Short mmCIF file of C-alpha atoms in Angstrom, two decimals:
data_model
loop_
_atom_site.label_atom_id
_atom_site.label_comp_id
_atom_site.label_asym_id
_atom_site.label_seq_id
_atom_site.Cartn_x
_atom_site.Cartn_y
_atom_site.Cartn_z
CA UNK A 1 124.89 93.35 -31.61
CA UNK A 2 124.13 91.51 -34.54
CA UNK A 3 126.69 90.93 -37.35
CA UNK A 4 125.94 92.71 -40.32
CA UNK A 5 125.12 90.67 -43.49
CA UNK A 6 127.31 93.27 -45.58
CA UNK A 7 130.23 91.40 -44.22
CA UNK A 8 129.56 88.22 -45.37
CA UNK A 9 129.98 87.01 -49.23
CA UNK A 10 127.75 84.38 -50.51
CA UNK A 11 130.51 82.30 -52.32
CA UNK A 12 127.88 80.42 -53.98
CA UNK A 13 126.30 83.17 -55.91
CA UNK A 14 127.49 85.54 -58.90
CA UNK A 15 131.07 85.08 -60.76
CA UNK A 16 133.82 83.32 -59.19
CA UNK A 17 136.66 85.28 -60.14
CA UNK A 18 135.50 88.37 -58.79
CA UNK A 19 134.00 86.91 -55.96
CA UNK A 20 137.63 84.76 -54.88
CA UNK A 21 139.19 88.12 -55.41
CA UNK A 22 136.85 89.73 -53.38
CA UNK A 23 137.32 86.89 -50.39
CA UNK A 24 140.98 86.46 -50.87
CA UNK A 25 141.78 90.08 -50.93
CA UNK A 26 141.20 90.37 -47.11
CA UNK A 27 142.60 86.89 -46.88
CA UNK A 28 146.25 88.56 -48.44
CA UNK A 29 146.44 91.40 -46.20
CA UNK A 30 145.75 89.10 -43.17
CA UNK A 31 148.39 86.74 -43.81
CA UNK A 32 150.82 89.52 -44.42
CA UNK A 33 149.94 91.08 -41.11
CA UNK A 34 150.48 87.61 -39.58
CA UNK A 35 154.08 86.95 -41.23
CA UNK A 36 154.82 91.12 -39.87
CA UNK A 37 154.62 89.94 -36.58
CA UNK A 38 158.03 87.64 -37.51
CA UNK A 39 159.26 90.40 -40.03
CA UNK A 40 159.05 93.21 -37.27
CA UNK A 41 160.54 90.76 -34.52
CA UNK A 42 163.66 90.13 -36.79
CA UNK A 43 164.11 93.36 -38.55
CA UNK A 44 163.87 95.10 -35.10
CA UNK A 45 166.69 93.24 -33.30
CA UNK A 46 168.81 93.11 -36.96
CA UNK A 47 169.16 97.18 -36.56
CA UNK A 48 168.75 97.53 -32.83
CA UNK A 49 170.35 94.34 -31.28
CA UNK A 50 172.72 92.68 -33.38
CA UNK A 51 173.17 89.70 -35.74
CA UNK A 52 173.50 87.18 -33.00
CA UNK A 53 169.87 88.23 -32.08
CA UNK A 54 168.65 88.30 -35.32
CA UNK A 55 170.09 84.76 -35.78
CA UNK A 56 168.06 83.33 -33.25
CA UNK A 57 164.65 85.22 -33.93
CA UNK A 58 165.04 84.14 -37.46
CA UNK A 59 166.43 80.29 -36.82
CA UNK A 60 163.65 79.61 -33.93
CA UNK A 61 160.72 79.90 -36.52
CA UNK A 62 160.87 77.23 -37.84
CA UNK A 63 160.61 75.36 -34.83
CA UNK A 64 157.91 77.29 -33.33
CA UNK A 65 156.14 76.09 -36.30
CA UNK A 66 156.72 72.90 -35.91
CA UNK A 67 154.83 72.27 -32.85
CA UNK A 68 152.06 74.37 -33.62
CA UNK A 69 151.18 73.23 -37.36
CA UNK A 70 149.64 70.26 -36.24
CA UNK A 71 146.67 71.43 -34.29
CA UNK A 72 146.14 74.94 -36.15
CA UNK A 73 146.17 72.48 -39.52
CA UNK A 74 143.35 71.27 -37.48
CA UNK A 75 141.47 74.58 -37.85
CA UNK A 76 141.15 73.55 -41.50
CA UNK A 77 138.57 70.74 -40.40
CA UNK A 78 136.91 73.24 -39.34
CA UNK A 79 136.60 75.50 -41.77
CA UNK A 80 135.45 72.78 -43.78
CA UNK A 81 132.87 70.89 -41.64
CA UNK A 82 131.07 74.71 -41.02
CA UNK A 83 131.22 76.20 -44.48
CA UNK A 84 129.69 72.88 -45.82
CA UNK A 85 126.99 73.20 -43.32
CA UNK A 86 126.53 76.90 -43.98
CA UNK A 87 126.21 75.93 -47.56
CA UNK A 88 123.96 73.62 -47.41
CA UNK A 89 121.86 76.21 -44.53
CA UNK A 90 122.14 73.63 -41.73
CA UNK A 91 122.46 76.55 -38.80
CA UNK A 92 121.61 74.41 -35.36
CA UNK A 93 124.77 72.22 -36.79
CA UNK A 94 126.92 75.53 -37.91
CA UNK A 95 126.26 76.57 -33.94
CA UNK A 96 127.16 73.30 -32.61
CA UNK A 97 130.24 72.75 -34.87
CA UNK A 98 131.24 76.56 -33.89
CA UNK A 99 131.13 75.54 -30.31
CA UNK A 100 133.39 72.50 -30.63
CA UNK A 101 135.81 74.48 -33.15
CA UNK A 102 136.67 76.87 -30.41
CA UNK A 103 136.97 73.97 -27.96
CA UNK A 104 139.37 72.26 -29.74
CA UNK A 105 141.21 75.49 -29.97
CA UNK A 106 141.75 75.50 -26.29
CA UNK A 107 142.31 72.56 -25.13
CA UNK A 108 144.80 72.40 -29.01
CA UNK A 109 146.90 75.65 -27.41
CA UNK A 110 147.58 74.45 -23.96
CA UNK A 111 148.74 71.21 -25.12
CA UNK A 112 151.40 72.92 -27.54
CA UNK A 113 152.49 75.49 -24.97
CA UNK A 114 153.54 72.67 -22.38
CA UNK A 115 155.16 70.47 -25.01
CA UNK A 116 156.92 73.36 -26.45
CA UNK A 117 158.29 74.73 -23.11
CA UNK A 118 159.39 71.20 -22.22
CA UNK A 119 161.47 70.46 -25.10
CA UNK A 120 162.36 73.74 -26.52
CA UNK A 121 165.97 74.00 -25.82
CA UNK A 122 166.73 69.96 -26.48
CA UNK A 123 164.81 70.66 -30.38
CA UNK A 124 167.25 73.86 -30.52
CA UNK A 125 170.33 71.75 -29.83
CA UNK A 126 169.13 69.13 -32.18
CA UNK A 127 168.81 71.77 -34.85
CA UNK A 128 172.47 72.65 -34.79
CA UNK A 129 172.11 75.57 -32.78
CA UNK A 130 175.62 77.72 -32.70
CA UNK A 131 176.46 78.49 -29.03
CA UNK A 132 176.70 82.13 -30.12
CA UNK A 133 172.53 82.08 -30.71
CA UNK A 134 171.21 79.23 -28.55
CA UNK A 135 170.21 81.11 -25.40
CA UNK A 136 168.96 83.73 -27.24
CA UNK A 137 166.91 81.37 -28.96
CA UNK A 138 165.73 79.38 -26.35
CA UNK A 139 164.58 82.89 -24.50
CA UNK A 140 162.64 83.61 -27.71
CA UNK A 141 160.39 80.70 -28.36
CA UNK A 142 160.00 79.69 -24.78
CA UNK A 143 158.08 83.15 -24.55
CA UNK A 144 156.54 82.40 -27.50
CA UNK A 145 155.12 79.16 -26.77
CA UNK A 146 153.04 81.54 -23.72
CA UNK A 147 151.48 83.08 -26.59
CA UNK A 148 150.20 79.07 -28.60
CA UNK A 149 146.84 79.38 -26.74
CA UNK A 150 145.96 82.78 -27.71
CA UNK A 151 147.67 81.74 -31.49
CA UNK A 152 145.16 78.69 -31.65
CA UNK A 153 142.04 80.35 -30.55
CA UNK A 154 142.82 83.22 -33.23
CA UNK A 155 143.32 81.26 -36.00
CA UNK A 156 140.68 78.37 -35.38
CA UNK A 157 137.98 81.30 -34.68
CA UNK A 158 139.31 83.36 -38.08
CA UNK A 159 138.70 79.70 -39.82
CA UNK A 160 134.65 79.74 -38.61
CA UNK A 161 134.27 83.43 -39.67
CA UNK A 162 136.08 82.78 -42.86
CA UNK A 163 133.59 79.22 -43.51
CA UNK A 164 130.95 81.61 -42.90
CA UNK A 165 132.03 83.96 -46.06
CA UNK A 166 133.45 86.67 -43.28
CA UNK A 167 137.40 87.07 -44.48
CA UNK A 168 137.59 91.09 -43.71
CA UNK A 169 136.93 90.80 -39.83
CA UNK A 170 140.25 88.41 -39.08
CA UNK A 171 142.29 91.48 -41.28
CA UNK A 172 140.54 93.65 -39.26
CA UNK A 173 141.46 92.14 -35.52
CA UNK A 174 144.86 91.39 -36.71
CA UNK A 175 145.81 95.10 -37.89
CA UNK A 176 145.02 96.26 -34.81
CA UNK A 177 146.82 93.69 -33.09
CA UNK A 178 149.71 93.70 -35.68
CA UNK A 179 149.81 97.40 -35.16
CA UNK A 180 150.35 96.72 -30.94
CA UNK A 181 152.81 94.32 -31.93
CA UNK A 182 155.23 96.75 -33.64
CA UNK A 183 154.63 99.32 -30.83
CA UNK A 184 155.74 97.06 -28.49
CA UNK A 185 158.72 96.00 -30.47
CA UNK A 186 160.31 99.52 -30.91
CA UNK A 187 159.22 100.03 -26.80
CA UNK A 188 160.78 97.06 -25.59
CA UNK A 189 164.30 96.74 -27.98
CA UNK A 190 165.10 100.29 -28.16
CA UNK A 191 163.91 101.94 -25.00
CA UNK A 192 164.08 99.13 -22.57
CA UNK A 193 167.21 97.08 -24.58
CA UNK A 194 165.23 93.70 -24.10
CA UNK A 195 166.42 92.77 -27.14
CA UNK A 196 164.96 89.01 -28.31
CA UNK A 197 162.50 88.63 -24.59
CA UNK A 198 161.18 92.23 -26.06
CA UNK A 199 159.87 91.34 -29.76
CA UNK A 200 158.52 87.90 -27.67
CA UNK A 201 156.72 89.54 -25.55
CA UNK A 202 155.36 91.90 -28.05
CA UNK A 203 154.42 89.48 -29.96
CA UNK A 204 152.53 87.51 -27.50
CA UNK A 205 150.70 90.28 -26.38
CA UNK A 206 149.40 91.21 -29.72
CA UNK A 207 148.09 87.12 -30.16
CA UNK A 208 146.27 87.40 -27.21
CA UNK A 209 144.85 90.89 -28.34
CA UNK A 210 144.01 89.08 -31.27
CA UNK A 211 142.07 85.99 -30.33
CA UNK A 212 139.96 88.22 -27.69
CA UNK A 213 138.75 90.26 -30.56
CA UNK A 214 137.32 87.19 -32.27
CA UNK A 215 135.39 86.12 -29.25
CA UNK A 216 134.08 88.82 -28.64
CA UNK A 217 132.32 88.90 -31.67
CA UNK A 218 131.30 85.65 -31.61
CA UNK A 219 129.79 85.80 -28.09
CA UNK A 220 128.57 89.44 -29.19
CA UNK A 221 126.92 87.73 -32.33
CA UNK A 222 123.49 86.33 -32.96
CA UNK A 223 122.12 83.56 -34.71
CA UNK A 224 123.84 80.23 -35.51
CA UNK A 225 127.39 82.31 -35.34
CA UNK A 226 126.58 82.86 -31.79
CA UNK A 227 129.23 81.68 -29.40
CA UNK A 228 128.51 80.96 -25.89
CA UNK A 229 130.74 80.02 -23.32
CA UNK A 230 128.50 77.93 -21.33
CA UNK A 231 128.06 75.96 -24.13
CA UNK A 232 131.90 75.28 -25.06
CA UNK A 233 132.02 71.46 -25.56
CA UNK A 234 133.71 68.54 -28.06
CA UNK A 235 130.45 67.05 -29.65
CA UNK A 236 132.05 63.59 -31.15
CA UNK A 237 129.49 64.36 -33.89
CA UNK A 238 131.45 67.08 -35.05
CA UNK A 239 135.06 66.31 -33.55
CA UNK A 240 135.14 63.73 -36.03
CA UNK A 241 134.82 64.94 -39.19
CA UNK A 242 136.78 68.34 -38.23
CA UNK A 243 139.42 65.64 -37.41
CA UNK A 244 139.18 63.60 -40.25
CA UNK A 245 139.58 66.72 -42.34
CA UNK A 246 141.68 68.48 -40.44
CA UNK A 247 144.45 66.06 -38.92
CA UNK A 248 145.69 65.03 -41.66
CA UNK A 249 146.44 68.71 -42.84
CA UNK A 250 148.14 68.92 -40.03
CA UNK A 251 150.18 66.59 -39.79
CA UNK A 252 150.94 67.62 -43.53
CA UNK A 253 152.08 71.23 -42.14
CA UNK A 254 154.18 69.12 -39.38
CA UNK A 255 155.71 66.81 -41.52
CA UNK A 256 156.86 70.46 -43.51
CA UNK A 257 157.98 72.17 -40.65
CA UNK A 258 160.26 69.40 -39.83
CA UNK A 259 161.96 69.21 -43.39
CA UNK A 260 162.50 72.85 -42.96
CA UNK A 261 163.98 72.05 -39.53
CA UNK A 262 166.18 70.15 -41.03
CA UNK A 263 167.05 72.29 -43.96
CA UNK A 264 167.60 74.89 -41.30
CA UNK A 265 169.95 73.13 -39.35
CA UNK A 266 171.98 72.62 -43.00
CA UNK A 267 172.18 76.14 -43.03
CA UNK A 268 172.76 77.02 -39.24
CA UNK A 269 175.70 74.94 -40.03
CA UNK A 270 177.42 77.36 -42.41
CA UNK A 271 177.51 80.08 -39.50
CA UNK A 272 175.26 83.40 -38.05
CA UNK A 273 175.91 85.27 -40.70
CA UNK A 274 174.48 82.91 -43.63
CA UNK A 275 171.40 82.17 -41.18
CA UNK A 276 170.80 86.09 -40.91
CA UNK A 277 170.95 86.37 -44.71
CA UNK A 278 168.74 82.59 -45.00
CA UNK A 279 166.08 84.34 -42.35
CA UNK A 280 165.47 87.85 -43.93
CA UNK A 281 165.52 86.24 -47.29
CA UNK A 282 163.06 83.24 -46.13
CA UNK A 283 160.75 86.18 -44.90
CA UNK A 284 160.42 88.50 -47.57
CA UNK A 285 159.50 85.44 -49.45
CA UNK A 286 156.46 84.52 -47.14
CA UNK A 287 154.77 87.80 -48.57
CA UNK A 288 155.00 86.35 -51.66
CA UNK A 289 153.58 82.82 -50.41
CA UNK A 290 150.99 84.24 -48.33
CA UNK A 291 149.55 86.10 -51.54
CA UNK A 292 148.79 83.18 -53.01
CA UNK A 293 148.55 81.27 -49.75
CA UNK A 294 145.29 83.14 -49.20
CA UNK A 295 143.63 81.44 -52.50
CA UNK A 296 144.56 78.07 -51.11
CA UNK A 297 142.15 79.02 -48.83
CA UNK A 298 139.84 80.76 -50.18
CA UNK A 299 139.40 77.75 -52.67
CA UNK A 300 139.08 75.67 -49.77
CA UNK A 301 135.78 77.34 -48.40
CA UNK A 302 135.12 77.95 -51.98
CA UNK A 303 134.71 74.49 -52.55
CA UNK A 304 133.29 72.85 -49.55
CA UNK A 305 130.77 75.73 -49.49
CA UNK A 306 129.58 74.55 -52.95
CA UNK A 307 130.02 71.26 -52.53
CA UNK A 308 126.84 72.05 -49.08
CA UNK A 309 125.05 74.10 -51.62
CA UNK A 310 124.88 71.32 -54.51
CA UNK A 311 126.53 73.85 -56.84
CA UNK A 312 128.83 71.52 -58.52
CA UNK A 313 129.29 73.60 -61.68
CA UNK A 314 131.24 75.58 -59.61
CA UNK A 315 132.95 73.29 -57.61
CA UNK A 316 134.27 72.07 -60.91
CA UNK A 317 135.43 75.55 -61.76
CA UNK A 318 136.78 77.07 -59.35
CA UNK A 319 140.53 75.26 -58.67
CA UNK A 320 140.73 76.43 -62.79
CA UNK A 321 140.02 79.82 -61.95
CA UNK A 322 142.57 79.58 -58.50
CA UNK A 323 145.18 78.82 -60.72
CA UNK A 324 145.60 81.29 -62.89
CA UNK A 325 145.15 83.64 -60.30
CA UNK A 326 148.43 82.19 -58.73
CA UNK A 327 150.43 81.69 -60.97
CA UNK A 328 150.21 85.22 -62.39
CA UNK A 329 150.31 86.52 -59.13
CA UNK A 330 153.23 84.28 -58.14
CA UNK A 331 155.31 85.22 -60.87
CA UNK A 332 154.23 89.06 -61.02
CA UNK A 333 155.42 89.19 -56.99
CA UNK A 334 158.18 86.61 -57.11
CA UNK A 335 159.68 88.71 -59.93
CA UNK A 336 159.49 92.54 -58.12
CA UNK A 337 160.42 90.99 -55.21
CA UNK A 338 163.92 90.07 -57.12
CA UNK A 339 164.44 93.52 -58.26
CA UNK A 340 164.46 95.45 -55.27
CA UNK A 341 166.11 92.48 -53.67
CA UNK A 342 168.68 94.31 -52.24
CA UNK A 343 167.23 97.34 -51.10
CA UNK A 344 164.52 95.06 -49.35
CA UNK A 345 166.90 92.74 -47.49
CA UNK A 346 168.89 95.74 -46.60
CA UNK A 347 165.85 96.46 -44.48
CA UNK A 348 166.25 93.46 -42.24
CA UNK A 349 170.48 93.88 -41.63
CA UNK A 350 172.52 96.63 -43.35
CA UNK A 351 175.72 94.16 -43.40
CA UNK A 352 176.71 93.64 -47.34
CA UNK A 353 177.58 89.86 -46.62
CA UNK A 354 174.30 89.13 -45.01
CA UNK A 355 172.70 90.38 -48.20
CA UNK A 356 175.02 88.65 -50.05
CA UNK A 357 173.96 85.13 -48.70
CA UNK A 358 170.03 86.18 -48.71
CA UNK A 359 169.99 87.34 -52.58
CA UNK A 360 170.88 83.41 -53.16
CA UNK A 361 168.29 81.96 -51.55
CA UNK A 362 166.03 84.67 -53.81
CA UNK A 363 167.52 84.52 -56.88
CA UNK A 364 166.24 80.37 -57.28
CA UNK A 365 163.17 81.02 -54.33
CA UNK A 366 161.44 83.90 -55.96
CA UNK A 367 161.26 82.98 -59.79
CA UNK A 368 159.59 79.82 -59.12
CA UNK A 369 157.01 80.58 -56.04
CA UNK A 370 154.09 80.18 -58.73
CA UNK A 371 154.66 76.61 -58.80
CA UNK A 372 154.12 76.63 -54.53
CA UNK A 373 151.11 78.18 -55.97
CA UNK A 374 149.68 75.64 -57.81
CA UNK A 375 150.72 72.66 -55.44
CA UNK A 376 148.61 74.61 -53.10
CA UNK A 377 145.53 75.41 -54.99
CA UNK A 378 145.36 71.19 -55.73
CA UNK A 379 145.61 70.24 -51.94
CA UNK A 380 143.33 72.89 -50.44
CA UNK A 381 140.69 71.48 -53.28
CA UNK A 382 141.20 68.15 -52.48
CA UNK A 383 140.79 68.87 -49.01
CA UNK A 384 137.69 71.26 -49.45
CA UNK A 385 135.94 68.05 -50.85
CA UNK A 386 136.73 66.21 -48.22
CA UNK A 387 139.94 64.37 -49.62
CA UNK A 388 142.29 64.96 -46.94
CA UNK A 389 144.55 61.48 -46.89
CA UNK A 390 145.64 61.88 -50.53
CA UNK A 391 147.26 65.32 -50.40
CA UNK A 392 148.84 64.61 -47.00
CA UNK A 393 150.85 61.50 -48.21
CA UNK A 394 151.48 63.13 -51.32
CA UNK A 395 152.80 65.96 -49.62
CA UNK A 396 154.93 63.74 -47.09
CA UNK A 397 156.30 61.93 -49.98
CA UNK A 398 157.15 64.47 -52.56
CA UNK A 399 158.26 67.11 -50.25
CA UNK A 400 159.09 66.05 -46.90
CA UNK A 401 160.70 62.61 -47.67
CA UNK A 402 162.01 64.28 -51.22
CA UNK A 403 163.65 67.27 -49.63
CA UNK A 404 165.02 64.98 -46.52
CA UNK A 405 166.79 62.85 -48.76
CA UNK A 406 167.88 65.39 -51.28
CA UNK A 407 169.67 66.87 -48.32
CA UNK A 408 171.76 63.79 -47.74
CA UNK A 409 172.33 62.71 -50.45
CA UNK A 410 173.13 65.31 -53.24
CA UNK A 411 173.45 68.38 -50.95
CA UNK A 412 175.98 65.86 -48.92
CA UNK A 413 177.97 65.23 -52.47
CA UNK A 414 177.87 69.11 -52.88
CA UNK A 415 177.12 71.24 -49.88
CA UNK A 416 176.44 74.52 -51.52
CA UNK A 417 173.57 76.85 -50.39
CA UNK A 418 172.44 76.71 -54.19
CA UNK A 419 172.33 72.99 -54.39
CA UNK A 420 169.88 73.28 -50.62
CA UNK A 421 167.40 75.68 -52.23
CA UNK A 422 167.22 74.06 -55.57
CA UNK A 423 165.31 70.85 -53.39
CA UNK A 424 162.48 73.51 -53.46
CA UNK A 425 161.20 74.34 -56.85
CA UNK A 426 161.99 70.37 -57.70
CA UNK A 427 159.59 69.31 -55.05
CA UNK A 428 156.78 71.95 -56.04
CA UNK A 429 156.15 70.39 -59.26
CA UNK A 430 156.42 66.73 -57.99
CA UNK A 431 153.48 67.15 -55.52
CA UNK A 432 151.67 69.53 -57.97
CA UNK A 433 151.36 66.08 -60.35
CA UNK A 434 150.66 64.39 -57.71
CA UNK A 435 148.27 66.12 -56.43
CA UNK A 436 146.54 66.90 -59.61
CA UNK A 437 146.52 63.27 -60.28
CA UNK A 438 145.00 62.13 -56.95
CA UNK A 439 142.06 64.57 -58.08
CA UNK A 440 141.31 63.59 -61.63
CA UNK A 441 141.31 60.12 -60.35
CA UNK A 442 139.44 59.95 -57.25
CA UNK A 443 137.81 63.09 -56.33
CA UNK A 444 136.59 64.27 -59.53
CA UNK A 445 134.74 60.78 -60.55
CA UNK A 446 133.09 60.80 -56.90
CA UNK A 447 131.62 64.30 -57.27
CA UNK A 448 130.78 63.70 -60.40
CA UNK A 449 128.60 60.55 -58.94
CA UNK A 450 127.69 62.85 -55.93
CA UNK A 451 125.90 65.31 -58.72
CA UNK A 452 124.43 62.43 -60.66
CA UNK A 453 122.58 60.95 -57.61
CA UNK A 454 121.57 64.49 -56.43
CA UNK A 455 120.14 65.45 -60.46
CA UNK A 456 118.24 62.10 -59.97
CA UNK A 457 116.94 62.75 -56.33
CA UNK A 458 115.22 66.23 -57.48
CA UNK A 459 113.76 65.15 -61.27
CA UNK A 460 112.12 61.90 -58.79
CA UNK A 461 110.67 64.63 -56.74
CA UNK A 462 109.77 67.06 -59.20
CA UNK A 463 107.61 63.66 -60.95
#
């Protein structure tokens, strides 16, 4: 059947703050279903099988995400290659670029599942790894690393339906598969004590869920949305530009994952029950960051959708408008999340220690997530327009290398977790200049050039 136009927003028409709100809204409650698949996996083994479990659910995240950043960063080429064609209503190109999106997805998945399954326990005993949490570990993301093809065909298919102004129908897959996930998590722990294999496996069933919903409707859609499987192919036409967009975020996301491996294996050093606190605490703060993750994207298609349509007025706007939307909803979340700190990590593990340790990482984390915000809004503009080098060496500098070296050098002189989390907030606001900088000076004066030459091209036609 054919996709109803209800379901779509034309980004390029009416006002933009209502109309990000309206596309970011969905975006939100997506994301938070996404980072509920990890909250339900950890809080269910905190209450049902034990700290050590929890340890190991919680520490392995990290490295899950390091091997799959790079090719679902990928997804963002995407996103931008088809949302600038839908903008600028090339649809034989939107089809074709559709087709090698989900391609890439494939071929992106299988290649992370046998890397990850190959090397999962040696990352794991690189991280630091206590002997108490290892196996359990292992168990956990070798599962998981079944589910990376079904995780990269999700999220590169949510990225086309999201460049073609569709961000309800990803919430919409996900809940249900969010809502199998849980299920299966309360099945598999408490009746059949399966205790980290059974939130994997739920998990992993719910991705798959997941990713089948969004081909279906593609291959049940018509027009230039259309997906059909005969047809599944990497055009180098399009491979390169969704590459040339798209690596480069992820390698950003990579480069990130591993300074948070590393962080984590600073804290998996100061014992099970500090990681349980670190992990709970880390998650509760991911709702917080997906809020206003969600406008990082949205300002992404935003912009690139624009940029197709030759509506640079609001190109120019909307990162403005983005910002102020994050930073009061980073400080307005950050700062309830700190009040009801307690209650909410008591949630994840009842023990008062555990709570202890995860209130410290919240009490520097939450009060200045706005500023993760705003670092985000910059890149995802940058890399709407096309910039994608700047904000990933940027990025790599001020937060990977920063964070890396803050870690041995003045968390060596003073090992405290407080001194570890402080690296955070620092490095926010170092990329955040940076970023804005690498867009005042390059990408603003080419658009600016872009619109110029375009003003030109229609007063010689109009004469």
């Amino acid at each position: 059947m054919a996709k109803k136009t209800s379901e779509k927003l034309d980004l390029t028409q009416g006002k933009i703050l209502p109309n990000m709100i309206r596309f970011a809204l969905p975006l939100i409650a997506t994301s938070f279903l996404q980072i509920f698949y990890n909250a339900a996996d950890i809080a269910v083994v905190g209450r049902f099988a034990g700290t050590q479990a929890q340890a190991a659910v919680g520490s392995s995240g990290s490295l899950v995400t390091l091997f799959t950043m790079l090719f679902i960063g990928i997804s963002v080429g995407s996103n931008v290659v088809i949302a600038q064609f839908y903008g600028a209503k090339d649809h034989e190109k939107v089809s074709r670029a559709i087709h090698t999106s989900i391609s890439l997805a494939l071929i992106a998945g299988a290649a992370v599942m046998a890397v990850g399954l190959l090397s999962s326990r040696a990352m794991l005993q690189w991280m630091g790894s206590p002997d108490d949490v290892i196996d359990l570990a292992n168990l956990y993301v070798t599962i998981i690393f079944l589910g990376t093809p079904a995780s990269m065909v999700y999220n590169f298919g949510a990225s086309v339906l999201r460049a073609l102004g569709d961000s309800k129908r990803p919430l919409i897959y996900l809940g249900i598969s969010g809502a199998v996930n849980v299920i299966l998590n309360l099945i598999l722990v408490i009746v059949f004590h399966m205790s980290v294999a059974g939130v994997a496996i739920a998990t992993v069933v719910s991705q798959f869920l997941s990713a089948a919903f969004v081909i279906v409707h593609l291959v049940r859609s018509e027009g230039c949305m259309h997906l059909d499987i005969r047809k599944l192919r990497l055009e180098k036409e399009f491979v390169k530009p969704i590459v040339r967009v798209g690596l480069p975020s992820g390698i950003q996301s990579s480069m990130f994952a591993i300074s948070n491996t590393i962080i984590q294996s600073a804290v998996n050093a100061q014992g099970s029950i500090v990681m349980a606190g670190n992990s709970a605490a880390a998650n509760l703060e991911s709702f917080v960051h997906l809020a206003m993750s969600a406008f990082a994207t949205a300002i992404l298609t935003f912009a690139s959708t624009n940029r197709g349509a030759r509506r640079y007025d609001r190109v120019h706007s909307g990162p403005w408008v983005a910002m102020g939307i994050v930073t009061v909803l980073g400080l307005g979340t950050g700062l309830l999340a700190l009040i009801f700190g307690r209650f909410l990590l008591g949630l994840y593990n009842g023990d008062p220690q555990v709570i202890d340790w995860g209130m410290v990482r919240m009490g520097i984390m939450l009060p200045t997530y706005f500023l993760c915000g705003l670092m985000e809004i910059a890149s995802a503009q940058l890399r709407g327009l096309r910039y994608a080098i700047a904000p990933m060496l940027c990025s790599i500098t001020g937060v990977c290398g920063f964070r890396i070296v803050w870690i041995y050098t003045i968390f060596a002189a003073n090992p405290t977790m407080q001194t570890l989390y402080i690296s955070y907030p620092i490095s926010w606001v170092l990329v955040f200049i940076a970023h804005m900088t690498c867009y005042l000076v390059f990408a603003l004066p080419g658009i600016n050039r872009e619109e110029k030459a375009w003003l030109a091209q229609q007063a010689q036609a109009e004469n």
